[in-house]
């Protein structure tokens, strides 16, 4: 992923605990930032350029405020007592208010308040059958629908902006 002007490349170190910032023009290392265990994917918020990182090993989303190079907060992807989620290829709503994660261990998609850090919704994918293994999220440009790729069910779940499963498309 890159920053808005594409001068910095963000690269997760999935089998470690770091996010690497690289100068795109020169290829020089800018900084390694410790973000949490098993960082899988990185994106910037469309509304303010904050960096978001899904951490498989810590069941959370690290937030790095735009213009800084330290984690400002970790948003948990489950409530106390819920099973570990193992979030992977997340997406962010167009207005930046929600982070949406595919939760591999729990077979659902999580909706989280970006600023509040609260769990808003958890929607089962793959027709609610066990083992769907949702791995990546995409969305419509207007954030009206989100799409979860279910790796082990060979399907895509269509979820509306409120977190309701509309349908699952078998591939």
mmCIF file of C-alpha atoms in Angstrom:
data_model
loop_
_atom_site.group_PDB
_atom_site.id
_atom_site.type_symbol
_atom_site.label_atom_id
_atom_site.label_comp_id
_atom_site.label_asym_id
_atom_site.label_seq_id
_atom_site.Cartn_x
_atom_site.Cartn_y
_atom_site.Cartn_z
ATOM 1 C CA UNK A 1 0.000 0.000 0.000
ATOM 2 C CA UNK A 2 1.181 3.579 -0.454
ATOM 3 C CA UNK A 3 0.466 6.952 1.061
ATOM 4 C CA UNK A 4 -1.736 9.393 -0.885
ATOM 5 C CA UNK A 5 1.028 10.927 -3.015
ATOM 6 C CA UNK A 6 2.629 7.490 -3.474
ATOM 7 C CA UNK A 7 5.977 8.590 -2.069
ATOM 8 C CA UNK A 8 5.990 6.015 0.754
ATOM 9 C CA UNK A 9 5.340 2.283 0.381
ATOM 10 C CA UNK A 10 3.949 0.432 3.414
ATOM 11 C CA UNK A 11 4.883 -3.263 3.688
ATOM 12 C CA UNK A 12 3.807 -5.626 6.464
ATOM 13 C CA UNK A 13 6.145 -8.286 7.812
ATOM 14 C CA UNK A 14 3.548 -11.033 8.259
ATOM 15 C CA UNK A 15 5.804 -13.506 10.065
ATOM 16 C CA UNK A 16 7.183 -10.845 12.395
ATOM 17 C CA UNK A 17 5.662 -7.829 14.155
ATOM 18 C CA UNK A 18 6.631 -4.870 11.995
ATOM 19 C CA UNK A 19 5.390 -2.514 9.313
ATOM 20 C CA UNK A 20 8.126 -1.217 7.018
ATOM 21 C CA UNK A 21 8.041 2.272 5.496
ATOM 22 C CA UNK A 22 10.035 2.534 2.256
ATOM 23 C CA UNK A 23 10.889 5.605 0.166
ATOM 24 C CA UNK A 24 9.284 4.716 -3.169
ATOM 25 C CA UNK A 25 11.663 6.782 -5.299
ATOM 26 C CA UNK A 26 14.953 5.612 -3.778
ATOM 27 C CA UNK A 27 13.960 2.281 -2.230
ATOM 28 C CA UNK A 28 15.577 3.376 1.024
ATOM 29 C CA UNK A 29 14.252 2.183 4.360
ATOM 30 C CA UNK A 30 12.464 4.986 6.190
ATOM 31 C CA UNK A 31 11.560 3.081 9.337
ATOM 32 C CA UNK A 32 10.384 -0.236 10.769
ATOM 33 C CA UNK A 33 7.462 0.218 13.154
ATOM 34 C CA UNK A 34 6.486 -2.461 15.668
ATOM 35 C CA UNK A 35 2.735 -2.870 15.131
ATOM 36 C CA UNK A 36 1.801 -6.229 16.677
ATOM 37 C CA UNK A 37 2.120 -9.925 15.967
ATOM 38 C CA UNK A 38 1.680 -11.209 12.403
ATOM 39 C CA UNK A 39 0.663 -7.988 10.617
ATOM 40 C CA UNK A 40 -1.119 -9.141 7.464
ATOM 41 C CA UNK A 41 -2.435 -6.140 5.514
ATOM 42 C CA UNK A 42 -2.085 -2.370 5.558
ATOM 43 C CA UNK A 43 -4.308 0.448 4.261
ATOM 44 C CA UNK A 44 -4.682 4.158 4.850
ATOM 45 C CA UNK A 45 -7.952 5.785 5.841
ATOM 46 C CA UNK A 46 -9.401 7.633 2.850
ATOM 47 C CA UNK A 47 -10.500 10.591 4.971
ATOM 48 C CA UNK A 48 -7.281 11.389 6.845
ATOM 49 C CA UNK A 49 -4.396 9.071 5.791
ATOM 50 C CA UNK A 50 -4.117 7.294 9.163
ATOM 51 C CA UNK A 51 -2.434 3.917 8.645
ATOM 52 C CA UNK A 52 -4.385 0.775 9.599
ATOM 53 C CA UNK A 53 -2.774 -2.651 9.971
ATOM 54 C CA UNK A 54 -4.565 -5.963 10.546
ATOM 55 C CA UNK A 55 -2.693 -8.091 13.086
ATOM 56 C CA UNK A 56 -3.434 -11.812 12.700
ATOM 57 C CA UNK A 57 -1.538 -12.741 15.841
ATOM 58 C CA UNK A 58 -3.022 -10.128 18.156
ATOM 59 C CA UNK A 59 -6.630 -10.115 16.978
ATOM 60 C CA UNK A 60 -6.655 -6.402 16.408
ATOM 61 C CA UNK A 61 -6.142 -3.418 14.152
ATOM 62 C CA UNK A 62 -3.171 -1.139 14.790
ATOM 63 C CA UNK A 63 -3.758 2.542 14.073
ATOM 64 C CA UNK A 64 -0.866 4.883 13.251
ATOM 65 C CA UNK A 65 -1.945 8.502 13.008
ATOM 66 C CA UNK A 66 -1.055 10.295 9.781
ATOM 67 C CA UNK A 67 2.324 11.974 9.969
ATOM 68 C CA UNK A 68 3.521 9.822 12.895
ATOM 69 C CA UNK A 69 5.469 6.583 13.080
ATOM 70 C CA UNK A 70 4.179 4.982 16.293
ATOM 71 C CA UNK A 71 1.036 2.936 16.969
ATOM 72 C CA UNK A 72 -1.484 5.210 18.665
ATOM 73 C CA UNK A 73 -4.034 2.507 19.515
ATOM 74 C CA UNK A 74 -5.011 -1.098 18.907
ATOM 75 C CA UNK A 75 -8.657 -1.816 18.084
ATOM 76 C CA UNK A 76 -9.597 -5.335 19.294
ATOM 77 C CA UNK A 77 -11.505 -7.399 16.721
ATOM 78 C CA UNK A 78 -13.490 -9.284 19.332
ATOM 79 C CA UNK A 79 -15.247 -8.442 22.557
ATOM 80 C CA UNK A 80 -14.051 -9.881 25.847
ATOM 81 C CA UNK A 81 -14.826 -13.601 25.942
ATOM 82 C CA UNK A 82 -15.301 -13.985 22.190
ATOM 83 C CA UNK A 83 -13.135 -16.367 20.186
ATOM 84 C CA UNK A 84 -9.922 -15.115 18.567
ATOM 85 C CA UNK A 85 -10.659 -13.710 15.104
ATOM 86 C CA UNK A 86 -7.345 -13.714 13.181
ATOM 87 C CA UNK A 87 -8.264 -10.683 10.998
ATOM 88 C CA UNK A 88 -6.694 -10.602 7.561
ATOM 89 C CA UNK A 89 -7.273 -8.494 4.391
ATOM 90 C CA UNK A 90 -9.365 -5.617 5.749
ATOM 91 C CA UNK A 91 -11.009 -2.663 4.012
ATOM 92 C CA UNK A 92 -12.146 0.767 5.183
ATOM 93 C CA UNK A 93 -15.445 2.489 4.395
ATOM 94 C CA UNK A 94 -15.227 5.464 2.033
ATOM 95 C CA UNK A 95 -15.802 7.951 4.834
ATOM 96 C CA UNK A 96 -13.229 6.244 7.081
ATOM 97 C CA UNK A 97 -15.738 5.588 9.873
ATOM 98 C CA UNK A 98 -15.640 1.757 9.723
ATOM 99 C CA UNK A 99 -12.956 -0.870 9.377
ATOM 100 C CA UNK A 100 -14.210 -4.163 7.988
ATOM 101 C CA UNK A 101 -12.180 -7.337 8.580
ATOM 102 C CA UNK A 102 -12.504 -10.888 7.326
ATOM 103 C CA UNK A 103 -12.082 -12.986 10.475
ATOM 104 C CA UNK A 104 -10.547 -16.304 9.514
ATOM 105 C CA UNK A 105 -10.866 -18.170 12.825
ATOM 106 C CA UNK A 106 -14.494 -17.200 13.457
ATOM 107 C CA UNK A 107 -15.801 -17.400 9.856
ATOM 108 C CA UNK A 108 -17.306 -13.943 9.958
ATOM 109 C CA UNK A 109 -16.807 -10.337 8.911
ATOM 110 C CA UNK A 110 -16.310 -7.733 11.615
ATOM 111 C CA UNK A 111 -17.395 -4.092 11.422
ATOM 112 C CA UNK A 112 -15.545 -1.767 13.816
ATOM 113 C CA UNK A 113 -15.877 1.918 14.599
ATOM 114 C CA UNK A 114 -12.580 3.408 13.448
ATOM 115 C CA UNK A 115 -12.583 6.260 15.957
ATOM 116 C CA UNK A 116 -14.512 4.586 18.786
ATOM 117 C CA UNK A 117 -12.719 1.230 18.471
ATOM 118 C CA UNK A 118 -15.958 -0.617 19.182
ATOM 119 C CA UNK A 119 -17.241 -3.841 17.638
ATOM 120 C CA UNK A 120 -20.304 -2.753 15.639
ATOM 121 C CA UNK A 121 -21.305 -6.017 13.967
ATOM 122 C CA UNK A 122 -20.086 -9.560 13.316
ATOM 123 C CA UNK A 123 -21.650 -11.215 10.253
ATOM 124 C CA UNK A 124 -21.162 -14.936 9.499
ATOM 125 C CA UNK A 125 -20.026 -15.656 5.931
ATOM 126 C CA UNK A 126 -20.202 -18.675 3.610
ATOM 127 C CA UNK A 127 -23.925 -19.271 4.324
ATOM 128 C CA UNK A 128 -23.051 -19.590 8.033
ATOM 129 C CA UNK A 129 -21.456 -22.999 7.423
ATOM 130 C CA UNK A 130 -18.317 -23.732 9.450
ATOM 131 C CA UNK A 131 -14.917 -23.272 7.882
ATOM 132 C CA UNK A 132 -15.703 -20.513 5.357
ATOM 133 C CA UNK A 133 -12.290 -18.951 6.020
ATOM 134 C CA UNK A 134 -13.045 -15.363 4.885
ATOM 135 C CA UNK A 135 -9.703 -13.920 3.864
ATOM 136 C CA UNK A 136 -10.226 -10.602 2.045
ATOM 137 C CA UNK A 137 -12.730 -7.735 1.843
ATOM 138 C CA UNK A 138 -13.686 -5.468 -1.044
ATOM 139 C CA UNK A 139 -16.442 -2.885 -1.311
ATOM 140 C CA UNK A 140 -18.604 -0.826 -3.640
ATOM 141 C CA UNK A 141 -17.277 2.731 -4.204
ATOM 142 C CA UNK A 142 -20.196 4.178 -2.199
ATOM 143 C CA UNK A 143 -19.593 1.747 0.727
ATOM 144 C CA UNK A 144 -23.123 0.357 0.329
ATOM 145 C CA UNK A 145 -21.943 -3.246 0.023
ATOM 146 C CA UNK A 146 -18.924 -5.217 1.124
ATOM 147 C CA UNK A 147 -17.694 -8.466 -0.361
ATOM 148 C CA UNK A 148 -15.939 -11.195 1.626
ATOM 149 C CA UNK A 149 -13.906 -13.784 -0.260
ATOM 150 C CA UNK A 150 -14.441 -17.153 1.470
ATOM 151 C CA UNK A 151 -11.329 -19.129 0.645
ATOM 152 C CA UNK A 152 -12.385 -22.624 1.711
ATOM 153 C CA UNK A 153 -16.004 -22.361 0.564
ATOM 154 C CA UNK A 154 -15.113 -21.014 -2.887
ATOM 155 C CA UNK A 155 -17.685 -18.281 -2.466
ATOM 156 C CA UNK A 156 -18.157 -14.541 -2.006
ATOM 157 C CA UNK A 157 -20.505 -13.193 0.657
ATOM 158 C CA UNK A 158 -22.316 -9.917 -0.091
ATOM 159 C CA UNK A 159 -22.910 -7.841 3.047
ATOM 160 C CA UNK A 160 -24.719 -4.495 3.197
ATOM 161 C CA UNK A 161 -23.335 -1.419 4.952
ATOM 162 C CA UNK A 162 -25.221 -2.258 8.149
ATOM 163 C CA UNK A 163 -23.570 -5.672 8.390
ATOM 164 C CA UNK A 164 -26.489 -7.794 7.149
ATOM 165 C CA UNK A 165 -25.632 -10.741 4.918
ATOM 166 C CA UNK A 166 -27.545 -10.265 1.643
ATOM 167 C CA UNK A 167 -26.398 -13.397 -0.169
ATOM 168 C CA UNK A 168 -23.505 -15.741 -0.790
ATOM 169 C CA UNK A 169 -22.378 -16.366 -4.358
ATOM 170 C CA UNK A 170 -20.946 -19.824 -4.976
ATOM 171 C CA UNK A 171 -17.995 -19.741 -7.342
#
